Amino acid sequence: MRIDLLTLFPRMVEGFFSESILGRAVTSRLLEIHVHDIRQWSQDKHRRVDDTPFGGGAGMLMAPQPLFDAIETVRTPHSKTIYLCPDGEPLTNPLAKELSEEKHLILLSGHYEGIDQRVRDQLVDREVSIGDYVLTNGTLAAAVLIDCLARQIPGVLGEENSLTGDSFTNNFLAFPQYTRPADFRGLPVPPVLLSGDHAAIAKWRREQQIEKTRQRRPDLFSKNNQS
Ligand code: ADE
């Protein structure tokens, strides 16, 4: 899979893509990531990419020309273009899975008060938000999306990091986990985990998931009870 990230701040994420599991996915060619500075497509003599909104209002907008040129340069007949913005559809594991099956994604991260609507109407296939809060720009949001979809690509996670125990699998949050020592500063591990009784462990973990989900995420909890 290939991802082209269009941003005004390439240096915000360059280190991110070379670390840890994502870095390994890139080196083993399961994932190809190209980060582009949108300013290279500006035709303005000061390399400006923003302008004031028609109709007035605070802030600046990213102008259409650099974005049209950028997307038209990197896209192919198989590309899907995604704009990261707070008013997009919420990012979830199922959405990340769906996007991980694409051959080529173009991720566009906005800045200022957003981008000219004509870019969204003409060139963007999908708009994605990483949560109900507003970041100063969409670059970190794009990095989050890439991280989340990369772990859905077969081979990216090793056996030791499988997807099955994740939070949100079957609409439950993850159960608590412990490692050695069994007693740390007088804080013991729940005895059932040391019992070797696999059925009892599975039951305890299930109960923990249910209780944690009920307390923290009543919205997820009620989905489970409906199905
Ligand atoms: N850009 C600014 N805030 C964002 C958010 N919450 N999700 C995606 N892109 C954004």
mmCIF file of C-alpha atoms and ligand atoms in Angstrom:
data_model
loop_
_atom_site.group_PDB
_atom_site.id
_atom_site.type_symbol
_atom_site.label_atom_id
_atom_site.label_comp_id
_atom_site.label_asym_id
_atom_site.label_seq_id
_atom_site.Cartn_x
_atom_site.Cartn_y
_atom_site.Cartn_z
ATOM 1 C CA MET A 1 0.000 0.000 0.000
ATOM 2 C CA ARG A 2 1.147 3.532 -0.786
ATOM 3 C CA ILE A 3 0.266 6.677 1.148
ATOM 4 C CA ASP A 4 1.028 10.232 0.020
ATOM 5 C CA LEU A 5 0.636 12.781 2.797
ATOM 6 C CA LEU A 6 0.159 16.406 1.766
ATOM 7 C CA THR A 7 0.962 18.808 4.598
ATOM 8 C CA LEU A 8 2.451 22.201 5.368
ATOM 9 C CA PHE A 9 4.555 20.634 8.132
ATOM 10 C CA PRO A 10 6.407 17.543 6.866
ATOM 11 C CA ARG A 11 8.874 17.639 9.745
ATOM 12 C CA MET A 12 6.076 17.135 12.281
ATOM 13 C CA VAL A 13 5.768 13.492 11.248
ATOM 14 C CA GLU A 14 8.939 12.372 9.482
ATOM 15 C CA GLY A 15 10.406 10.841 12.651
ATOM 16 C CA PHE A 16 7.083 9.237 13.501
ATOM 17 C CA PHE A 17 7.062 7.108 10.341
ATOM 18 C CA SER A 18 10.531 5.704 10.945
ATOM 19 C CA GLU A 19 9.964 4.484 14.515
ATOM 20 C CA SER A 20 8.713 1.231 15.987
ATOM 21 C CA ILE A 21 6.097 -0.882 14.214
ATOM 22 C CA LEU A 22 5.391 1.721 11.550
ATOM 23 C CA GLY A 23 9.103 2.076 10.817
ATOM 24 C CA ARG A 24 9.351 -1.704 10.410
ATOM 25 C CA ALA A 25 6.336 -1.768 8.101
ATOM 26 C CA VAL A 26 8.028 0.843 5.930
ATOM 27 C CA THR A 27 11.412 -0.928 5.864
ATOM 28 C CA SER A 28 9.794 -4.257 5.038
ATOM 29 C CA ARG A 29 7.842 -2.525 2.233
ATOM 30 C CA LEU A 30 4.423 -3.467 3.545
ATOM 31 C CA LEU A 31 3.745 0.256 3.492
ATOM 32 C CA GLU A 32 5.217 3.098 1.455
ATOM 33 C CA ILE A 33 4.804 6.611 2.869
ATOM 34 C CA HIS A 34 5.677 9.797 0.963
ATOM 35 C CA VAL A 35 5.394 13.128 2.755
ATOM 36 C CA HIS A 36 5.044 16.259 0.591
ATOM 37 C CA ASP A 37 5.234 19.920 1.524
ATOM 38 C CA ILE A 38 2.176 21.581 -0.045
ATOM 39 C CA ARG A 39 4.126 24.842 -0.421
ATOM 40 C CA GLN A 40 6.103 23.357 -3.291
ATOM 41 C CA TRP A 41 2.948 23.703 -5.402
ATOM 42 C CA SER A 42 2.322 27.352 -4.501
ATOM 43 C CA GLN A 43 2.542 29.698 -7.493
ATOM 44 C CA ASP A 44 2.749 32.728 -5.218
ATOM 45 C CA LYS A 45 6.114 34.494 -5.214
ATOM 46 C CA HIS A 46 6.179 34.314 -1.395
ATOM 47 C CA ARG A 47 5.062 30.672 -1.461
ATOM 48 C CA ARG A 48 1.797 31.589 0.255
ATOM 49 C CA VAL A 49 -0.923 28.957 0.297
ATOM 50 C CA ASP A 50 -3.656 30.758 2.266
ATOM 51 C CA ASP A 51 -6.094 33.630 1.777
ATOM 52 C CA THR A 52 -9.008 35.368 3.517
ATOM 53 C CA PRO A 53 -12.501 33.838 3.273
ATOM 54 C CA PHE A 54 -15.088 35.383 0.946
ATOM 55 C CA GLY A 55 -18.001 36.705 2.982
ATOM 56 C CA GLY A 56 -15.739 37.668 5.843
ATOM 57 C CA GLY A 57 -14.971 35.899 9.069
ATOM 58 C CA ALA A 58 -11.946 35.225 11.181
ATOM 59 C CA GLY A 59 -8.901 33.322 10.033
ATOM 60 C CA MET A 60 -7.425 32.207 6.770
ATOM 61 C CA LEU A 61 -8.283 29.410 4.369
ATOM 62 C CA MET A 62 -6.023 27.222 2.271
ATOM 63 C CA ALA A 63 -6.511 28.357 -1.314
ATOM 64 C CA PRO A 64 -7.533 25.926 -4.072
ATOM 65 C CA GLN A 65 -4.613 26.280 -6.505
ATOM 66 C CA PRO A 66 -1.805 24.608 -4.504
ATOM 67 C CA LEU A 67 -4.147 21.845 -3.351
ATOM 68 C CA PHE A 68 -5.542 21.105 -6.822
ATOM 69 C CA ASP A 69 -2.008 20.995 -8.229
ATOM 70 C CA ALA A 70 -0.721 18.810 -5.376
ATOM 71 C CA ILE A 71 -3.501 16.251 -5.609
ATOM 72 C CA GLU A 72 -3.465 16.173 -9.403
ATOM 73 C CA THR A 73 0.292 15.509 -9.289
ATOM 74 C CA VAL A 74 0.242 12.585 -6.862
ATOM 75 C CA ARG A 75 -3.035 10.879 -7.746
ATOM 76 C CA THR A 76 -3.416 7.831 -9.968
ATOM 77 C CA PRO A 77 -6.595 6.121 -11.248
ATOM 78 C CA HIS A 78 -6.593 3.978 -8.063
ATOM 79 C CA SER A 79 -6.157 6.746 -5.492
ATOM 80 C CA LYS A 80 -8.613 7.628 -2.740
ATOM 81 C CA THR A 81 -8.199 11.141 -1.365
ATOM 82 C CA ILE A 82 -8.974 11.731 2.290
ATOM 83 C CA TYR A 83 -9.189 15.118 3.949
ATOM 84 C CA LEU A 84 -8.522 15.188 7.707
ATOM 85 C CA CYS A 85 -10.849 17.654 9.419
ATOM 86 C CA PRO A 86 -12.858 17.937 12.644
ATOM 87 C CA ASP A 87 -16.136 17.782 10.677
ATOM 88 C CA GLY A 88 -15.326 14.474 8.963
ATOM 89 C CA GLU A 89 -16.690 11.009 9.773
ATOM 90 C CA PRO A 90 -15.244 9.624 13.014
ATOM 91 C CA LEU A 91 -12.197 7.370 12.739
ATOM 92 C CA THR A 92 -12.923 3.875 14.067
ATOM 93 C CA ASN A 93 -11.147 0.527 13.741
ATOM 94 C CA PRO A 94 -13.651 -0.662 11.076
ATOM 95 C CA LEU A 95 -12.995 2.500 9.017
ATOM 96 C CA ALA A 96 -9.232 2.013 9.418
ATOM 97 C CA LYS A 97 -9.620 -1.594 8.260
ATOM 98 C CA GLU A 98 -11.574 -0.515 5.204
ATOM 99 C CA LEU A 99 -8.969 2.113 4.294
ATOM 100 C CA SER A 100 -6.109 -0.351 4.871
ATOM 101 C CA GLU A 101 -7.464 -2.354 1.928
ATOM 102 C CA GLU A 102 -6.916 0.505 -0.544
ATOM 103 C CA LYS A 103 -3.925 0.466 -2.901
ATOM 104 C CA HIS A 104 -3.211 4.182 -2.692
ATOM 105 C CA LEU A 105 -4.343 6.850 -0.249
ATOM 106 C CA ILE A 106 -3.731 10.570 -0.531
ATOM 107 C CA LEU A 107 -4.094 12.209 2.869
ATOM 108 C CA LEU A 108 -4.645 15.931 2.899
ATOM 109 C CA SER A 109 -4.101 17.763 6.160
ATOM 110 C CA GLY A 110 -5.544 21.233 6.490
ATOM 111 C CA HIS A 111 -4.365 24.271 8.370
ATOM 112 C CA TYR A 112 -5.799 27.671 9.281
ATOM 113 C CA GLU A 113 -9.612 27.681 9.327
ATOM 114 C CA GLY A 114 -9.743 24.904 6.754
ATOM 115 C CA ILE A 115 -9.584 24.601 2.989
ATOM 116 C CA ASP A 116 -11.555 26.017 0.070
ATOM 117 C CA GLN A 117 -14.782 24.007 -0.309
ATOM 118 C CA ARG A 118 -14.117 23.415 -4.026
ATOM 119 C CA VAL A 119 -11.198 21.142 -3.124
ATOM 120 C CA ARG A 120 -13.504 19.137 -0.892
ATOM 121 C CA ASP A 121 -16.224 18.967 -3.529
ATOM 122 C CA GLN A 122 -14.049 18.141 -6.524
ATOM 123 C CA LEU A 123 -11.096 16.136 -5.256
ATOM 124 C CA VAL A 124 -11.800 14.624 -1.853
ATOM 125 C CA ASP A 125 -13.417 11.173 -1.658
ATOM 126 C CA ARG A 126 -13.776 10.991 2.081
ATOM 127 C CA GLU A 127 -13.399 13.239 5.110
ATOM 128 C CA VAL A 128 -12.187 11.817 8.418
ATOM 129 C CA SER A 129 -12.025 13.231 11.952
ATOM 130 C CA ILE A 130 -9.918 11.645 14.687
ATOM 131 C CA GLY A 131 -12.182 12.935 17.463
ATOM 132 C CA ASP A 132 -14.423 15.667 18.772
ATOM 133 C CA TYR A 133 -11.722 18.237 19.421
ATOM 134 C CA VAL A 134 -9.857 20.668 17.185
ATOM 135 C CA LEU A 135 -6.135 20.466 16.456
ATOM 136 C CA THR A 136 -4.082 23.357 15.084
ATOM 137 C CA ASN A 137 -3.655 21.402 11.852
ATOM 138 C CA GLY A 138 -4.465 18.006 10.398
ATOM 139 C CA THR A 139 -0.926 16.609 10.201
ATOM 140 C CA LEU A 140 -1.051 14.751 13.505
ATOM 141 C CA ALA A 141 -4.536 13.536 12.591
ATOM 142 C CA ALA A 142 -3.111 12.070 9.366
ATOM 143 C CA ALA A 143 -0.325 10.411 11.370
ATOM 144 C CA VAL A 144 -2.934 8.898 13.697
ATOM 145 C CA LEU A 145 -4.928 7.584 10.746
ATOM 146 C CA ILE A 146 -1.792 6.077 9.176
ATOM 147 C CA ASP A 147 -0.783 4.407 12.453
ATOM 148 C CA CYS A 148 -4.266 3.020 12.966
ATOM 149 C CA LEU A 149 -4.678 1.626 9.461
ATOM 150 C CA ALA A 150 -1.102 0.293 9.240
ATOM 151 C CA ARG A 151 -1.728 -2.132 12.086
ATOM 152 C CA GLN A 152 -4.651 -3.557 10.081
ATOM 153 C CA ILE A 153 -2.384 -4.462 7.141
ATOM 154 C CA PRO A 154 -1.614 -8.196 7.278
ATOM 155 C CA GLY A 155 1.969 -8.766 8.491
ATOM 156 C CA VAL A 156 2.468 -5.370 10.126
ATOM 157 C CA LEU A 157 1.752 -6.583 13.648
ATOM 158 C CA GLY A 158 3.702 -9.625 14.761
ATOM 159 C CA GLU A 159 2.018 -12.511 16.579
ATOM 160 C CA GLU A 160 2.925 -10.871 19.852
ATOM 161 C CA ASN A 161 0.821 -7.822 19.026
ATOM 162 C CA SER A 162 -2.304 -9.362 17.556
ATOM 163 C CA LEU A 163 -5.484 -7.362 17.008
ATOM 164 C CA THR A 164 -7.752 -9.714 18.907
ATOM 165 C CA GLY A 165 -7.327 -8.321 22.433
ATOM 166 C CA ASP A 166 -7.671 -4.687 21.374
ATOM 167 C CA SER A 167 -10.109 -2.269 22.850
ATOM 168 C CA PHE A 168 -13.211 -1.969 20.620
ATOM 169 C CA THR A 169 -12.993 -5.557 19.366
ATOM 170 C CA ASN A 170 -16.653 -6.620 19.763
ATOM 171 C CA ASN A 171 -17.440 -3.210 21.266
ATOM 172 C CA PHE A 172 -15.603 -3.883 24.534
ATOM 173 C CA LEU A 173 -12.677 -2.050 26.059
ATOM 174 C CA ALA A 174 -9.526 -4.063 26.808
ATOM 175 C CA PHE A 175 -9.075 -5.969 30.099
ATOM 176 C CA PRO A 176 -6.257 -5.065 32.562
ATOM 177 C CA GLN A 177 -2.885 -6.755 32.007
ATOM 178 C CA TYR A 178 0.035 -7.479 34.371
ATOM 179 C CA THR A 179 3.590 -8.762 34.004
ATOM 180 C CA ARG A 180 6.372 -9.793 36.408
ATOM 181 C CA PRO A 181 6.912 -9.385 39.315
ATOM 182 C CA ALA A 182 3.776 -10.923 40.817
ATOM 183 C CA ASP A 183 4.184 -8.557 43.762
ATOM 184 C CA PHE A 184 5.562 -5.075 43.071
ATOM 185 C CA ARG A 185 5.974 -2.749 46.054
ATOM 186 C CA GLY A 186 3.316 -4.716 47.874
ATOM 187 C CA LEU A 187 0.921 -4.449 44.940
ATOM 188 C CA PRO A 188 -0.142 -7.986 44.009
ATOM 189 C CA VAL A 189 -1.329 -9.209 40.623
ATOM 190 C CA PRO A 190 -4.954 -10.520 40.768
ATOM 191 C CA PRO A 191 -4.480 -14.140 41.982
ATOM 192 C CA VAL A 192 -6.656 -15.647 39.238
ATOM 193 C CA LEU A 193 -3.999 -14.680 36.651
ATOM 194 C CA LEU A 194 -1.451 -16.852 38.490
ATOM 195 C CA SER A 195 -3.830 -19.791 38.876
ATOM 196 C CA GLY A 196 -3.162 -21.471 35.529
ATOM 197 C CA ASP A 197 -6.931 -21.993 35.248
ATOM 198 C CA HIS A 198 -7.563 -20.812 31.685
ATOM 199 C CA ALA A 199 -11.339 -20.864 31.946
ATOM 200 C CA ALA A 200 -11.272 -18.819 35.158
ATOM 201 C CA ILE A 201 -8.831 -16.344 33.575
ATOM 202 C CA ALA A 202 -11.029 -15.930 30.503
ATOM 203 C CA LYS A 203 -14.076 -15.392 32.728
ATOM 204 C CA TRP A 204 -12.257 -12.789 34.856
ATOM 205 C CA ARG A 205 -11.051 -10.925 31.789
ATOM 206 C CA ARG A 206 -14.537 -10.902 30.311
ATOM 207 C CA GLU A 207 -15.992 -9.523 33.551
ATOM 208 C CA GLN A 208 -13.323 -6.815 33.662
ATOM 209 C CA GLN A 209 -14.084 -5.809 30.089
ATOM 210 C CA ILE A 210 -17.789 -5.630 30.763
ATOM 211 C CA GLU A 211 -17.391 -3.552 33.911
ATOM 212 C CA LYS A 212 -14.844 -1.161 32.408
ATOM 213 C CA THR A 213 -16.976 -0.656 29.291
ATOM 214 C CA ARG A 214 -20.116 -0.092 31.368
ATOM 215 C CA GLN A 215 -18.394 2.561 33.491
ATOM 216 C CA ARG A 216 -16.352 4.394 30.870
ATOM 217 C CA ARG A 217 -18.261 3.979 27.653
ATOM 218 C CA PRO A 218 -22.003 3.609 28.209
ATOM 219 C CA ASP A 219 -22.441 4.296 24.469
ATOM 220 C CA LEU A 220 -20.436 1.172 23.534
ATOM 221 C CA PHE A 221 -22.005 -0.814 26.339
ATOM 222 C CA SER A 222 -25.533 -0.222 25.075
ATOM 223 C CA LYS A 223 -24.501 -1.300 21.562
ATOM 224 C CA ASN A 224 -23.513 -4.687 23.027
ATOM 225 C CA ASN A 225 -26.838 -5.064 24.746
ATOM 226 C CA GLN A 226 -28.755 -4.273 21.588
ATOM 227 C CA SER A 227 -27.023 -6.958 19.514
HETATM 228 N N1 ADE B 1 -7.809 18.854 12.028
HETATM 229 C C1 ADE B 1 -8.040 19.594 13.130
HETATM 230 N N2 ADE B 1 -8.690 18.893 14.061
HETATM 231 C C2 ADE B 1 -8.898 17.643 13.535
HETATM 232 C C3 ADE B 1 -9.528 16.460 14.000
HETATM 233 N N3 ADE B 1 -10.097 16.384 15.203
HETATM 234 N N4 ADE B 1 -9.549 15.395 13.196
HETATM 235 C C4 ADE B 1 -8.980 15.459 11.966
HETATM 236 N N5 ADE B 1 -8.376 16.539 11.475
HETATM 237 C C5 ADE B 1 -8.331 17.625 12.249
#
